[in-house]
Amino acid sequence: MNICRVFVRKMSQEKKWEPLRKVGIIGVPFEKGQKKYGVSVAPAALRAAGLIEKLKEIEGLDVKDYGDIETPGIKEVNVANMDHLALVSACNKHLSACVTQVLKDNRIAVTIGGDHSIGLGTVDGHYKVNNDMILIWVDAHADINTNKTSDSGSVHGMPVALLVKEFSNYWPYLPTMDWQDVVFSIKSLGYIGLRSVDNFERLAIEKYKVPTFAMEDVEEHGIKNSIQHVLQALDPTNSRPIHVSFDIDALDALEAPSTGTPVRGGLTLREAINLMEIVYATGRLRAIDLVEINPAIGNEKDRQQTIDAGLCILKAALGFSRRGTAPRGVLDLPIQDPHKPSQ
Ligand SMILES: NC(=[NH2+])NCCC[C@H](N)C(=O)O
Ligand SMILES: [Mn+2]
């Protein structure tokens, strides 16, 4: 039997994944998912630091800026221990539609927060286009509290719990949230970088066996094995689109001090870059969120360091190589005539 031919046929049936070389940037100046002032300034601060230009420098990358999502003032609703739900809901409804549009334009959706409550809209919008997507939540926190289990009442600690269909019995009726179809499964979720996990969050992770590499596990296995393990657990056939929701507080507070809920003992920037390089190399990254950069926290150096770290993470996710990239289609260095003066 011609095993070889069967193998070749099987290979050619498998979808080949190439990194998408087109991206769409969405800014979300939203901060009502938590209590501190400043995280809404991040999209402007990143743009001022050259976000668009720096991404355009990546060889072959086509970058389109879709502008910012604005959230007009709105009448609040009353849900126990859940601050500003109506505003969070309005912002995410709009954001979800925008992410869907970027993906339909055949671009990777790059969303700049904003606090992490906006993960609700980015994942909702992504799922509408790729319902086989997997979600990698890179964070110091699990963000899987309900209004019953949260100590803070801040929705940036709840987006994962709002997203997953397995949690429907853990929520009351949530006014203003009727736009959301809760269809994403917790079976498609994995965590990297955790080190501040509330009791009920830990219970949820164990109950639903969420592939989780908390900092102790990253310590034991290294970042490369950690991400590969999560990807393998969620998608053993390497065939599902990837969404990374990256909270800057996944980095050690020394690497990214300008954030609202910093925790020491986190990822180094090198580990975060390596993580994103590995995700890029799969060719399957379709959406990335970068959230919780708060330029109003710390001094000028803290601010710059945090924004710079965020830019490094985005660049690694979108194909920047630390090895360098030779100019495309050029085979030699520029020739000069040794008998003539320079021109
Ligand atoms: N996206 C974040 N920074 N989340 C922090 C959440 C902290 C805490 N677990 C809470 O529920 O409030
Ligand atoms: Mn978070």
CSV table of C-alpha atoms and ligand atoms in Angstrom, one decimal:
chain,number,residue,atom,x,y,z
A,1,MET,CA,0.0,0.0,0.0
A,2,ASN,CA,1.1,3.4,-0.8
A,3,ILE,CA,1.4,4.9,2.7
A,4,CYS,CA,3.3,7.7,1.3
A,5,ARG,CA,0.6,8.8,-1.0
A,6,VAL,CA,-2.1,8.6,1.7
A,7,PHE,CA,0.2,10.7,4.0
A,8,VAL,CA,0.7,13.3,1.3
A,9,ARG,CA,-3.0,13.5,0.6
A,10,LYS,CA,-3.8,13.9,4.3
A,11,MET,CA,-1.2,16.6,4.6
A,12,SER,CA,-2.5,18.5,1.6
A,13,GLN,CA,-6.1,18.4,3.0
A,14,GLU,CA,-4.9,20.0,6.3
A,15,LYS,CA,-5.3,23.7,6.3
A,16,LYS,CA,-1.9,25.4,6.0
A,17,TRP,CA,-1.5,28.3,8.4
A,18,GLU,CA,0.6,31.3,7.4
A,19,PRO,CA,0.9,34.4,9.6
A,20,LEU,CA,-1.6,37.1,8.4
A,21,ARG,CA,0.4,40.1,7.3
A,22,LYS,CA,-2.5,42.6,7.7
A,23,VAL,CA,-3.5,44.1,11.0
A,24,GLY,CA,-6.3,46.5,12.2
A,25,ILE,CA,-5.7,48.6,15.3
A,26,ILE,CA,-8.6,49.5,17.6
A,27,GLY,CA,-8.1,51.9,20.6
A,28,VAL,CA,-10.4,51.5,23.6
A,29,PRO,CA,-10.0,54.5,26.0
A,30,PHE,CA,-12.2,52.8,28.6
A,31,GLU,CA,-11.5,52.6,32.4
A,32,LYS,CA,-14.8,52.1,34.2
A,33,GLY,CA,-14.1,48.3,34.7
A,34,GLN,CA,-11.8,49.4,37.6
A,35,LYS,CA,-11.5,52.3,40.0
A,36,LYS,CA,-8.3,54.2,39.1
A,37,TYR,CA,-7.9,57.1,36.7
A,38,GLY,CA,-5.6,56.8,33.8
A,39,VAL,CA,-5.9,53.5,32.0
A,40,SER,CA,-8.2,55.2,29.4
A,41,VAL,CA,-5.2,57.3,28.3
A,42,ALA,CA,-3.2,54.3,27.1
A,43,PRO,CA,-4.4,54.3,23.5
A,44,ALA,CA,-3.4,57.9,23.0
A,45,ALA,CA,-0.1,57.3,24.9
A,46,LEU,CA,0.8,54.3,22.8
A,47,ARG,CA,-0.1,56.2,19.6
A,48,ALA,CA,2.1,59.1,20.8
A,49,ALA,CA,4.9,56.7,21.4
A,50,GLY,CA,4.8,55.7,17.7
A,51,LEU,CA,2.6,52.5,17.9
A,52,ILE,CA,1.5,52.7,14.3
A,53,GLU,CA,4.9,53.7,12.8
A,54,LYS,CA,6.7,51.0,14.8
A,55,LEU,CA,4.3,48.3,13.6
A,56,LYS,CA,4.7,49.5,10.0
A,57,GLU,CA,8.5,49.0,10.4
A,58,ILE,CA,7.9,45.3,10.7
A,59,GLU,CA,8.8,43.8,7.3
A,60,GLY,CA,5.8,43.2,5.1
A,61,LEU,CA,3.2,44.3,7.7
A,62,ASP,CA,0.1,46.2,6.4
A,63,VAL,CA,-1.3,48.3,9.3
A,64,LYS,CA,-4.7,50.0,9.3
A,65,ASP,CA,-5.8,52.2,12.2
A,66,TYR,CA,-9.5,51.9,12.9
A,67,GLY,CA,-9.4,54.7,15.5
A,68,ASP,CA,-10.9,54.6,19.0
A,69,ILE,CA,-14.1,53.3,20.4
A,70,GLU,CA,-16.0,56.0,22.3
A,71,THR,CA,-18.5,55.2,25.0
A,72,PRO,CA,-21.0,58.0,25.5
A,73,GLY,CA,-22.4,58.6,29.0
A,74,ILE,CA,-25.3,56.3,29.8
A,75,LYS,CA,-27.9,55.7,32.6
A,76,GLU,CA,-26.5,53.2,35.1
A,77,VAL,CA,-28.3,50.1,36.2
A,78,ASN,CA,-28.1,48.5,39.6
A,79,VAL,CA,-26.6,45.1,40.0
A,80,ALA,CA,-25.1,44.1,43.3
A,81,ASN,CA,-21.3,44.3,43.5
A,82,MET,CA,-20.9,45.2,39.9
A,83,ASP,CA,-19.7,48.7,39.2
A,84,HIS,CA,-20.7,50.6,36.0
A,85,LEU,CA,-22.3,47.6,34.3
A,86,ALA,CA,-24.3,49.7,31.8
A,87,LEU,CA,-21.1,51.5,30.7
A,88,VAL,CA,-19.0,48.4,30.5
A,89,SER,CA,-21.8,46.8,28.4
A,90,ALA,CA,-22.2,49.7,26.0
A,91,CYS,CA,-18.5,49.9,25.4
A,92,ASN,CA,-18.2,46.2,24.8
A,93,LYS,CA,-21.2,46.0,22.5
A,94,HIS,CA,-19.6,48.6,20.2
A,95,LEU,CA,-16.1,47.0,20.5
A,96,SER,CA,-17.4,43.6,19.6
A,97,ALA,CA,-18.8,44.8,16.3
A,98,CYS,CA,-15.6,46.6,15.6
A,99,VAL,CA,-13.4,43.5,16.2
A,100,THR,CA,-15.8,41.5,13.9
A,101,GLN,CA,-15.4,44.1,11.2
A,102,VAL,CA,-11.5,44.0,11.4
A,103,LEU,CA,-11.5,40.2,11.1
A,104,LYS,CA,-14.0,40.3,8.2
A,105,ASP,CA,-11.6,42.7,6.5
A,106,ASN,CA,-9.1,39.8,6.8
A,107,ARG,CA,-6.9,41.6,9.4
A,108,ILE,CA,-5.6,40.5,12.8
A,109,ALA,CA,-7.6,42.5,15.4
A,110,VAL,CA,-5.1,44.4,17.6
A,111,THR,CA,-7.1,46.0,20.5
A,112,ILE,CA,-5.4,48.5,22.8
A,113,GLY,CA,-7.2,49.0,26.1
A,114,GLY,CA,-8.4,50.2,28.4
A,115,ASP,CA,-8.9,48.0,31.4
A,116,HIS,CA,-9.4,44.2,31.0
A,117,SER,CA,-13.2,44.4,31.1
A,118,ILE,CA,-12.9,45.0,27.3
A,119,GLY,CA,-11.8,41.4,26.9
A,120,LEU,CA,-15.5,40.7,26.9
A,121,GLY,CA,-16.1,42.6,23.6
A,122,THR,CA,-12.9,41.5,21.8
A,123,VAL,CA,-13.6,37.8,22.5
A,124,ASP,CA,-17.3,38.2,21.6
A,125,GLY,CA,-16.4,39.9,18.4
A,126,HIS,CA,-13.8,37.4,17.5
A,127,TYR,CA,-16.0,34.4,18.3
A,128,LYS,CA,-18.6,35.7,15.8
A,129,VAL,CA,-16.1,35.2,13.0
A,130,ASN,CA,-14.1,32.2,14.2
A,131,ASN,CA,-16.3,30.1,16.5
A,132,ASP,CA,-13.5,27.6,16.7
A,133,MET,CA,-11.1,30.1,18.3
A,134,ILE,CA,-9.1,29.4,21.5
A,135,LEU,CA,-8.3,32.1,24.1
A,136,ILE,CA,-5.0,32.5,25.9
A,137,TRP,CA,-5.4,34.8,28.9
A,138,VAL,CA,-2.0,36.1,29.8
A,139,ASP,CA,-2.4,37.8,33.2
A,140,ALA,CA,-1.3,38.0,36.9
A,141,HIS,CA,-5.1,37.5,37.7
A,142,ALA,CA,-7.6,35.0,36.4
A,143,ASP,CA,-10.4,37.7,35.9
A,144,ILE,CA,-13.0,34.9,36.4
A,145,ASN,CA,-15.0,36.4,39.3
A,146,THR,CA,-18.7,36.8,39.3
A,147,ASN,CA,-20.4,39.6,41.3
A,148,LYS,CA,-20.9,37.0,44.0
A,149,THR,CA,-17.2,36.1,44.3
A,150,SER,CA,-15.5,39.4,43.6
A,151,ASP,CA,-13.9,41.3,46.5
A,152,SER,CA,-13.7,44.5,44.5
A,153,GLY,CA,-17.0,44.8,42.5
A,154,SER,CA,-14.8,45.8,39.5
A,155,VAL,CA,-15.8,44.3,36.2
A,156,HIS,CA,-12.1,44.0,35.0
A,157,GLY,CA,-11.9,41.1,37.4
A,158,MET,CA,-15.0,39.4,35.8
A,159,PRO,CA,-14.7,39.3,31.9
A,160,VAL,CA,-13.8,35.6,31.6
A,161,ALA,CA,-16.8,34.7,33.9
A,162,LEU,CA,-19.1,36.8,31.7
A,163,LEU,CA,-17.8,35.2,28.5
A,164,VAL,CA,-18.1,31.5,29.2
A,165,LYS,CA,-21.4,29.6,28.7
A,166,GLU,CA,-20.6,27.2,31.5
A,167,PHE,CA,-21.1,30.1,34.0
A,168,SER,CA,-24.7,30.9,33.1
A,169,ASN,CA,-26.0,29.6,36.5
A,170,TYR,CA,-23.6,31.7,38.4
A,171,TRP,CA,-25.0,35.0,37.3
A,172,PRO,CA,-28.3,36.8,38.0
A,173,TYR,CA,-30.1,38.5,35.1
A,174,LEU,CA,-27.8,41.3,33.9
A,175,PRO,CA,-29.7,44.3,32.5
A,176,THR,CA,-28.2,45.9,29.4
A,177,MET,CA,-26.3,42.7,28.5
A,178,ASP,CA,-29.0,41.2,26.2
A,179,TRP,CA,-26.9,41.9,23.1
A,180,GLN,CA,-24.4,39.2,24.2
A,181,ASP,CA,-24.8,35.6,23.1
A,182,VAL,CA,-23.0,33.6,25.7
A,183,VAL,CA,-21.6,30.9,23.5
A,184,PHE,CA,-17.8,30.7,24.2
A,185,SER,CA,-16.8,27.5,26.1
A,186,ILE,CA,-14.4,27.5,29.0
A,187,LYS,CA,-13.0,24.4,27.4
A,188,SER,CA,-11.3,26.7,24.8
A,189,LEU,CA,-9.6,28.8,27.5
A,190,GLY,CA,-6.0,28.6,28.9
A,191,TYR,CA,-4.0,30.8,31.3
A,192,ILE,CA,-0.4,31.9,31.5
A,193,GLY,CA,1.3,34.0,34.2
A,194,LEU,CA,-1.2,33.8,37.1
A,195,ARG,CA,0.0,34.7,40.6
A,196,SER,CA,-2.9,36.5,42.3
A,197,VAL,CA,-5.9,34.2,42.1
A,198,ASP,CA,-9.0,34.5,44.4
A,199,ASN,CA,-10.4,31.4,46.1
A,200,PHE,CA,-13.4,31.0,43.9
A,201,GLU,CA,-11.4,31.7,40.8
A,202,ARG,CA,-9.1,28.8,41.8
A,203,LEU,CA,-12.1,26.6,42.4
A,204,ALA,CA,-13.4,27.4,38.9
A,205,ILE,CA,-10.0,26.6,37.3
A,206,GLU,CA,-9.9,23.2,39.1
A,207,LYS,CA,-13.6,22.4,38.5
A,208,TYR,CA,-13.4,23.0,34.7
A,209,LYS,CA,-9.7,21.8,34.4
A,210,VAL,CA,-8.6,25.0,32.6
A,211,PRO,CA,-5.0,24.5,31.3
A,212,THR,CA,-3.2,26.9,33.5
A,213,PHE,CA,0.5,27.8,33.8
A,214,ALA,CA,0.7,30.0,36.9
A,215,MET,CA,4.1,31.5,37.7
A,216,GLU,CA,5.2,28.4,39.7
A,217,ASP,CA,4.5,26.3,36.6
A,218,VAL,CA,6.3,28.7,34.3
A,219,GLU,CA,9.2,28.5,36.8
A,220,GLU,CA,9.2,24.7,36.6
A,221,HIS,CA,8.7,24.3,32.8
A,222,GLY,CA,10.0,27.5,31.3
A,223,ILE,CA,7.9,29.8,29.2
A,224,LYS,CA,8.4,27.9,25.9
A,225,ASN,CA,7.0,24.6,27.3
A,226,SER,CA,4.3,26.4,29.2
A,227,ILE,CA,2.7,28.0,26.1
A,228,GLN,CA,3.3,24.9,24.0
A,229,HIS,CA,1.6,22.8,26.6
A,230,VAL,CA,-1.5,25.2,26.7
A,231,LEU,CA,-1.7,25.3,22.9
A,232,GLN,CA,-1.4,21.5,22.7
A,233,ALA,CA,-4.1,20.9,25.4
A,234,LEU,CA,-6.6,23.3,23.7
A,235,ASP,CA,-5.9,22.3,20.1
A,236,PRO,CA,-4.0,19.1,19.6
A,237,THR,CA,-4.3,19.2,15.8
A,238,ASN,CA,-3.0,22.8,15.5
A,239,SER,CA,-6.0,23.9,13.6
A,240,ARG,CA,-7.8,26.6,15.6
A,241,PRO,CA,-7.4,30.4,15.4
A,242,ILE,CA,-5.8,32.0,18.5
A,243,HIS,CA,-6.9,35.0,20.5
A,244,VAL,CA,-4.4,36.3,23.1
A,245,SER,CA,-5.7,38.7,25.8
A,246,PHE,CA,-2.5,40.2,27.3
A,247,ASP,CA,-2.8,42.1,30.5
A,248,ILE,CA,0.4,44.1,31.0
A,249,ASP,CA,0.4,43.1,34.7
A,250,ALA,CA,1.4,39.6,33.6
A,251,LEU,CA,4.8,41.2,33.5
A,252,ASP,CA,6.7,41.6,36.7
A,253,ALA,CA,5.8,44.9,38.4
A,254,LEU,CA,9.5,45.9,37.9
A,255,GLU,CA,9.2,45.5,34.1
A,256,ALA,CA,5.8,47.2,33.8
A,257,PRO,CA,5.2,49.4,36.8
A,258,SER,CA,2.5,51.7,35.3
A,259,THR,CA,-0.5,49.4,35.9
A,260,GLY,CA,-3.5,49.5,38.3
A,261,THR,CA,-3.1,46.1,40.1
A,262,PRO,CA,0.6,45.3,39.9
A,263,VAL,CA,2.0,42.0,41.3
A,264,ARG,CA,5.6,41.2,41.8
A,265,GLY,CA,7.2,38.0,40.7
A,266,GLY,CA,5.8,38.0,37.2
A,267,LEU,CA,7.1,37.3,33.6
A,268,THR,CA,10.2,39.0,32.4
A,269,LEU,CA,9.9,41.0,29.2
A,270,ARG,CA,12.1,38.4,27.6
A,271,GLU,CA,9.7,35.7,28.5
A,272,ALA,CA,6.7,37.7,27.3
A,273,ILE,CA,8.5,38.3,23.9
A,274,ASN,CA,9.3,34.7,23.6
A,275,LEU,CA,5.8,33.7,24.3
A,276,MET,CA,4.5,36.0,21.6
A,277,GLU,CA,7.1,34.8,19.1
A,278,ILE,CA,5.9,31.3,19.7
A,279,VAL,CA,2.3,32.3,19.1
A,280,TYR,CA,3.3,34.3,16.0
A,281,ALA,CA,5.1,31.2,14.6
A,282,THR,CA,1.9,29.1,14.7
A,283,GLY,CA,0.5,31.4,11.9
A,284,ARG,CA,-2.8,31.2,13.7
A,285,LEU,CA,-2.9,34.5,15.8
A,286,ARG,CA,-6.1,36.3,14.8
A,287,ALA,CA,-6.6,38.7,17.7
A,288,ILE,CA,-4.6,40.2,20.4
A,289,ASP,CA,-5.6,42.6,23.2
A,290,LEU,CA,-3.1,44.7,25.2
A,291,VAL,CA,-4.7,46.0,28.3
A,292,GLU,CA,-4.2,47.7,31.7
A,293,ILE,CA,-1.3,50.0,30.8
A,294,ASN,CA,-2.0,53.1,33.0
A,295,PRO,CA,0.2,56.0,32.0
A,296,ALA,CA,-1.0,58.0,35.0
A,297,ILE,CA,0.7,55.7,37.5
A,298,GLY,CA,4.3,56.2,38.5
A,299,ASN,CA,6.9,58.6,37.1
A,300,GLU,CA,8.0,59.4,33.6
A,301,LYS,CA,10.5,56.5,33.6
A,302,ASP,CA,7.9,54.0,34.8
A,303,ARG,CA,5.5,55.2,32.2
A,304,GLN,CA,8.0,54.9,29.3
A,305,GLN,CA,9.2,51.5,30.4
A,306,THR,CA,5.6,50.2,30.6
A,307,ILE,CA,4.6,51.5,27.2
A,308,ASP,CA,7.9,50.3,25.7
A,309,ALA,CA,7.3,46.8,27.1
A,310,GLY,CA,3.8,46.8,25.6
A,311,LEU,CA,5.2,47.8,22.2
A,312,CYS,CA,7.8,45.0,22.4
A,313,ILE,CA,5.0,42.5,23.1
A,314,LEU,CA,2.9,43.6,20.2
A,315,LYS,CA,5.9,43.6,17.8
A,316,ALA,CA,6.8,40.1,18.8
A,317,ALA,CA,3.2,39.0,18.2
A,318,LEU,CA,3.2,40.5,14.7
A,319,GLY,CA,6.4,39.1,13.4
A,320,PHE,CA,9.3,41.3,14.5
A,321,SER,CA,12.4,39.1,14.7
A,322,ARG,CA,15.1,39.8,17.3
A,323,ARG,CA,17.5,38.1,14.8
A,324,GLY,CA,16.9,41.0,12.3
A,325,THR,CA,15.4,40.7,8.9
A,326,ALA,CA,17.4,41.0,5.6
A,327,PRO,CA,15.9,43.4,3.0
A,328,ARG,CA,13.4,41.6,0.9
A,329,GLY,CA,14.5,40.7,-2.7
A,330,VAL,CA,18.0,42.1,-2.2
A,331,LEU,CA,21.0,39.7,-2.6
A,332,ASP,CA,24.0,41.9,-1.9
A,333,LEU,CA,25.2,44.9,0.1
A,334,PRO,CA,25.3,48.1,-1.8
A,335,ILE,CA,28.2,48.1,-4.3
A,336,GLN,CA,30.6,51.1,-4.5
A,337,ASP,CA,33.5,51.9,-6.8
A,338,PRO,CA,36.8,51.9,-4.8
A,339,HIS,CA,38.4,54.3,-7.3
A,340,LYS,CA,35.8,57.0,-6.9
A,341,PRO,CA,35.0,59.3,-3.9
A,342,SER,CA,31.8,58.7,-2.0
A,343,GLN,CA,28.7,60.4,-3.5
B,1,LIG,N1,-7.6,42.8,34.9
B,1,LIG,C1,-7.1,43.0,36.2
B,1,LIG,N2,-6.1,43.7,36.4
B,1,LIG,N3,-7.8,42.4,37.1
B,1,LIG,C2,-7.5,42.4,38.5
B,1,LIG,C3,-8.6,41.7,39.3
B,1,LIG,C4,-8.3,41.7,40.8
B,1,LIG,C5,-9.2,40.9,41.6
B,1,LIG,N4,-9.1,39.5,41.4
B,1,LIG,C6,-10.7,41.4,41.4
B,1,LIG,O1,-11.5,40.6,41.2
B,1,LIG,O2,-10.9,42.5,41.5
B,2,MN,MN,-6.6,41.1,33.6
